[in-house]
Every structure is written in C-alpha cells, then in structure tokens.
XYZ file of C-alpha atoms in Angstrom:
313
model
C 117.968 131.933 95.842
C 121.181 130.032 95.230
C 121.254 126.245 94.845
C 122.059 125.574 98.491
C 119.406 128.013 99.745
C 116.761 126.280 97.626
C 117.861 122.883 98.912
C 117.810 124.199 102.469
C 114.297 125.567 101.942
C 113.135 122.252 100.492
C 114.475 120.339 103.488
C 113.373 122.796 106.157
C 110.658 120.479 107.564
C 113.131 117.638 108.094
C 115.842 119.975 109.383
C 113.396 121.515 111.862
C 112.586 118.077 113.311
C 116.263 117.152 113.645
C 117.130 120.525 115.168
C 114.349 120.152 117.719
C 115.586 116.664 118.592
C 119.133 117.875 119.147
C 118.016 120.834 121.283
C 115.800 118.536 123.360
C 118.393 115.844 123.911
C 121.786 117.517 123.906
C 122.037 120.436 126.281
C 125.243 122.453 126.457
C 127.265 121.739 129.590
C 125.688 118.324 130.292
C 127.619 115.077 129.986
C 126.618 113.042 126.929
C 125.428 109.623 128.080
C 123.968 106.433 126.609
C 120.391 107.477 127.387
C 120.759 110.625 125.260
C 122.226 108.601 122.426
C 119.503 105.936 122.571
C 116.795 108.602 122.407
C 118.513 110.322 119.485
C 118.737 106.997 117.637
C 114.963 106.573 118.008
C 114.380 110.083 116.683
C 116.600 109.435 113.652
C 114.690 106.242 112.867
C 111.426 108.188 113.113
C 112.777 110.586 110.464
C 112.910 107.499 108.187
C 116.693 107.487 108.101
C 116.616 103.733 108.572
C 117.884 101.579 111.435
C 121.319 100.853 109.955
C 122.133 104.487 109.125
C 120.781 105.722 112.474
C 122.964 103.209 114.330
C 126.042 104.312 112.399
C 125.428 107.984 113.172
C 124.884 107.300 116.850
C 127.952 105.052 117.011
C 130.016 107.911 115.597
C 128.631 110.235 118.283
C 129.354 107.628 120.952
C 132.935 107.224 119.761
C 133.681 110.954 119.620
C 131.514 112.522 122.331
C 130.234 110.012 124.917
C 131.277 110.940 128.452
C 132.275 114.444 127.362
C 130.629 117.787 128.019
C 128.083 118.541 125.307
C 129.053 121.192 122.770
C 126.078 121.330 120.412
C 128.097 122.680 117.482
C 130.484 119.717 117.743
C 127.573 117.258 117.890
C 126.151 118.797 114.704
C 129.521 118.701 112.970
C 129.845 114.972 113.678
C 126.285 114.247 112.493
C 126.822 116.258 109.306
C 130.139 114.577 108.548
C 128.655 111.082 108.999
C 125.598 111.961 106.895
C 127.882 113.150 104.123
C 129.811 109.874 104.240
C 126.625 107.768 104.142
C 125.129 109.785 101.284
C 128.288 109.430 99.208
C 128.076 105.670 99.481
C 130.975 103.320 98.904
C 131.468 104.748 95.416
C 132.190 108.193 96.932
C 129.803 109.816 94.450
C 130.020 113.602 94.660
C 128.289 115.429 91.816
C 128.978 119.041 90.930
C 125.827 120.848 92.002
C 126.498 123.612 89.481
C 126.649 121.226 86.505
C 123.197 119.817 85.579
C 124.755 117.122 83.375
C 127.211 115.862 86.009
C 125.134 112.857 87.198
C 124.236 111.561 83.730
C 125.926 108.775 81.780
C 125.954 110.423 78.357
C 126.311 108.299 75.216
C 129.649 108.627 73.455
C 127.838 109.048 70.142
C 124.221 109.362 69.115
C 121.393 110.254 71.465
C 121.498 109.500 75.172
C 118.388 107.577 76.217
C 116.933 108.200 79.672
C 114.176 105.825 80.799
C 112.093 107.047 83.736
C 109.888 104.823 85.915
C 108.034 104.918 89.221
C 104.760 104.132 90.960
C 101.574 106.139 90.565
C 101.546 109.651 91.933
C 105.249 110.069 92.724
C 105.654 113.155 90.531
C 107.271 111.302 87.644
C 105.914 113.362 84.735
C 106.731 116.629 86.483
C 110.233 115.370 87.302
C 110.740 114.503 83.613
C 109.717 118.017 82.633
C 112.144 119.489 85.175
C 114.965 117.271 83.900
C 114.181 118.191 80.291
C 114.293 121.843 81.281
C 117.700 121.389 82.950
C 119.077 119.721 79.822
C 117.527 122.275 77.480
C 119.020 125.150 79.462
C 122.396 123.389 79.292
C 122.179 123.586 75.486
C 121.052 120.021 74.801
C 118.477 119.167 72.141
C 115.836 117.079 73.903
C 113.062 114.765 72.694
C 110.343 113.582 75.067
C 108.454 110.313 74.505
C 105.044 110.227 76.203
C 104.964 106.527 77.069
C 102.190 106.771 79.662
C 99.532 105.940 77.080
C 97.017 104.794 79.705
C 96.417 108.322 80.979
C 95.468 110.968 78.449
C 96.095 113.566 81.146
C 99.739 112.457 81.440
C 100.288 112.898 77.693
C 98.586 116.293 77.776
C 100.673 117.365 80.756
C 103.936 116.323 79.135
C 102.920 117.986 75.851
C 102.216 121.218 77.697
C 105.607 121.039 79.387
C 107.384 120.351 76.084
C 105.806 123.460 74.559
C 106.770 125.549 77.553
C 110.365 124.278 77.523
C 110.713 124.341 73.744
C 111.570 120.711 73.095
C 110.211 118.033 70.755
C 107.729 115.374 71.901
C 106.521 112.061 70.478
C 102.980 110.925 71.329
C 100.573 108.238 70.176
C 96.832 107.763 70.671
C 95.539 106.655 74.051
C 95.950 102.934 74.679
C 98.860 102.519 72.264
C 101.679 100.103 73.033
C 104.060 102.073 75.305
C 107.028 100.180 73.838
C 106.052 101.529 70.397
C 106.149 105.073 71.810
C 109.587 104.452 73.273
C 110.810 103.108 69.924
C 109.325 106.085 68.055
C 110.947 108.497 70.506
C 114.346 106.912 69.921
C 113.731 107.015 66.170
C 112.835 110.723 66.300
C 115.949 111.487 68.323
C 118.173 109.734 65.754
C 116.439 111.414 62.797
C 116.636 114.924 64.249
C 120.125 114.631 65.737
C 118.828 115.164 69.279
C 121.252 114.854 72.183
C 118.840 113.256 74.640
C 115.539 111.368 74.546
C 113.625 111.039 77.818
C 111.015 108.281 77.906
C 108.074 108.537 80.284
C 106.340 105.344 81.419
C 102.998 104.688 83.070
C 102.959 104.778 86.819
C 102.595 101.295 88.223
C 102.746 99.487 91.514
C 105.624 97.108 92.005
C 103.047 94.326 92.599
C 101.414 94.616 89.150
C 103.220 91.826 87.294
C 101.749 92.508 83.837
C 102.742 96.161 83.988
C 106.204 95.310 85.263
C 106.586 92.928 82.310
C 105.555 95.754 80.013
C 108.269 97.930 81.549
C 110.768 95.180 80.869
C 109.615 95.144 77.210
C 110.153 98.904 76.917
C 113.661 98.462 78.289
C 114.451 95.781 75.666
C 112.967 97.756 72.742
C 115.136 100.785 73.523
C 118.285 98.653 73.326
C 117.252 97.298 69.930
C 116.852 100.773 68.442
C 119.822 102.445 70.138
C 122.685 100.131 71.119
C 123.710 100.706 74.716
C 120.377 102.288 75.596
C 118.934 103.140 77.925
C 122.065 104.874 79.150
C 120.211 106.003 82.268
C 117.310 104.202 83.962
C 116.036 106.622 86.569
C 113.574 105.665 89.278
C 111.464 108.494 90.677
C 110.558 108.115 94.348
C 108.263 110.283 96.424
C 110.231 111.308 99.520
C 106.993 111.535 101.522
C 106.412 107.762 101.190
C 109.250 107.021 103.584
C 110.421 103.436 103.993
C 108.009 102.112 101.352
C 110.263 103.864 98.863
C 112.976 101.292 99.584
C 110.650 98.421 98.664
C 109.750 100.228 95.430
C 113.397 100.841 94.615
C 114.346 97.199 95.116
C 111.616 95.843 92.811
C 111.949 98.430 90.043
C 115.732 98.236 90.078
C 115.580 94.577 89.127
C 113.365 95.322 86.110
C 115.067 98.367 84.579
C 118.545 97.976 86.051
C 118.168 101.359 87.754
C 121.225 103.567 87.439
C 120.006 106.366 89.655
C 117.224 107.865 91.729
C 115.259 111.082 91.493
C 113.787 112.067 94.858
C 110.644 114.146 94.383
C 108.624 116.192 96.887
C 111.417 116.699 99.408
C 109.876 120.082 100.197
C 106.722 118.377 101.491
C 108.202 115.971 104.016
C 109.578 115.945 107.535
C 111.145 112.580 106.696
C 113.865 113.581 104.262
C 116.121 111.127 106.091
C 114.726 108.413 103.817
C 117.296 109.550 101.243
C 120.026 108.265 103.572
C 118.253 104.932 104.073
C 117.692 104.374 100.355
C 121.231 105.380 99.439
C 122.732 103.054 102.007
C 120.540 100.005 101.403
C 120.240 100.151 97.622
C 123.684 101.278 96.590
C 121.975 103.274 93.829
C 123.138 106.885 93.673
C 120.639 109.688 94.094
C 121.134 111.867 91.009
C 118.523 114.610 91.328
C 116.206 115.962 94.020
C 112.976 117.901 93.662
C 112.815 120.764 96.145
C 109.672 122.576 94.991
C 106.853 122.730 92.463
C 108.358 125.110 89.907
C 110.060 124.000 86.676
C 113.469 125.069 88.037
C 113.054 123.192 91.322
C 115.104 120.127 90.359
C 118.677 120.041 91.587
C 121.704 117.891 91.072
C 122.149 115.827 94.213
C 125.290 116.812 96.082
C 125.887 114.756 99.273
C 127.855 117.480 101.046
C 125.217 120.143 100.422
C 122.399 117.746 101.279
C 124.000 116.803 104.611
C 124.552 120.472 105.428
C 120.939 121.328 104.563
C 119.634 118.490 106.753
C 121.319 119.890 109.855
C 120.921 123.606 109.117
C 118.713 125.880 111.187
C-alpha cells in the first residue's frame, strides 16, 4: 500500500464513525438546520476532537451551508478543509509525507539528539524502533540509548529492534542511572560519527514527581555533552487514551520542552479526532503517526493527508 492508503487503513475506525454520523444527520435534499448542526457537534466531541475544534468545524458548516439544500459531498469538503486548517496549526506546518526526515530539526554539525518520553504503555519503545528504522532507511547512521533501565524487558526489546534494523545501541545494567545511559549514548554517537542518537526513557505518569525530575536531569545531561541537544524532544501519546492525552502533553511539555508529538496506535481507535484537539490546544506539531504494528508502520504526519483519511469512506 502507498502512504495514504496505509494512513487511511489506520484511521478506518474513526472515519467509519464520522461517515456514519454524516449519513445519519445530513440527508441529500433536506435543508440543513441548527438541529442537524448541534447533533453533529456532539458527535464530533464524542470522537475526542475537543469542544473548541468541534465548534469551529460546525461554525464553518453553519456559515457555508445552513439553510441550504444538503449536498453531502459539499459538507464533506467543508469538514475536510477545516480539519486540514486546524491540523496545520497557526504555524502552517505541512510536512512532506514522502520525506522521513522532513519533521526533524537536524543538528547543523555533529549528531542530532532525539529524546523520547511518554507514560507507561503508550508504545514508546516500539515507536523509537520505527523511527530508527525510518532514519536508517534514509541512510542515517543511528545510535539507540536504552534509558529505560527500570524494565529489563524494555532494554531487551530495544536491543532486539536494533539488531533487526542494523543500528548501534548503548545499554547499561538494570537499575543504572538513566541520565548516565543518555550521556553514554551521546558519547558513542560522537565517537562513531553517528548522525542521530535516539534516547529512550522509562515510561512514567505525569503525576510521579521524582520520575519527572529524573527526566529533567536527562534533558540537562544531554545538553552538557552535546551543545544544543536535545534537538528534538518527542512525546509519544497513545491515540486510544483520548482527552487524557492532552493532560499528558501539557505536563511533559513543560519538563522536556517538547518539540513534537508521535501519535501511536491510531489503527486501534475510533477516536482519532484527538489529534485535532491536541494540535489545537497544545500548539505542538504532530510529527509522526503510528498506523499499525509493523516496523514500517510509522508515517510522517501530513495534515492534508490526515484530514482526507479522516473523512474517507
């Protein structure tokens, strides 16, 4: 499948819900009224698109179609256009879906450091492996740093992925200081002339103050070893968590100065609209989306394609 087809497949649960809503509420030949629009707004909110974004979409429909005969294709076109605008954000971010490096702030010289954080169980380690694979296939020399030293299984998983991809990995014994792993990963990248070092961190809840302080320490240590690092601080969110993802994003962003989001598990949710809510409220660009379980199922986030996939049948 092509990139758009894979994105469309990953979002098919959400798209099915939205398509059903539109078919139920907007019937060809009827006059579009306020009751239809109010019901559609409720459905959008239920898809976790957020109140503010849902109101903006409905206001656009009201402005262009209220009091007119319903033409379903025109309704969809308006929804898609507004979704695209909201997903771009005020910065008008529009990444090239064909270029896996397009979303990344690459260092002008020396290795680019990518710090990755998130709560437990969001798919962080798998997302790191997928990102490493993207970079490796683009010809970049990658080093992984297994900073989740609390879970031996996480280190083993990342080691397995590194062997499969064909990239270097830095590990330390279980219980080691995660900041020391991050430092060692940066050191290895400098010594070997690697292009990118990706640093995994232990999953943690945003309410665990000691672990959040540890994350802050990792962030500081990276900057001491590689000036300007981390060049990317990516927060991995599980799309199936819905609105709770916004709370996570707000807290983590303050600790690691998040530069972008990776949305995992989009293929498992009927609430893919949360991407719109997070993008609008946080002002942090979505950089990559996970649309499946395979190593190649990480895609550059492209607002236009995402909006089209959300409303496709």
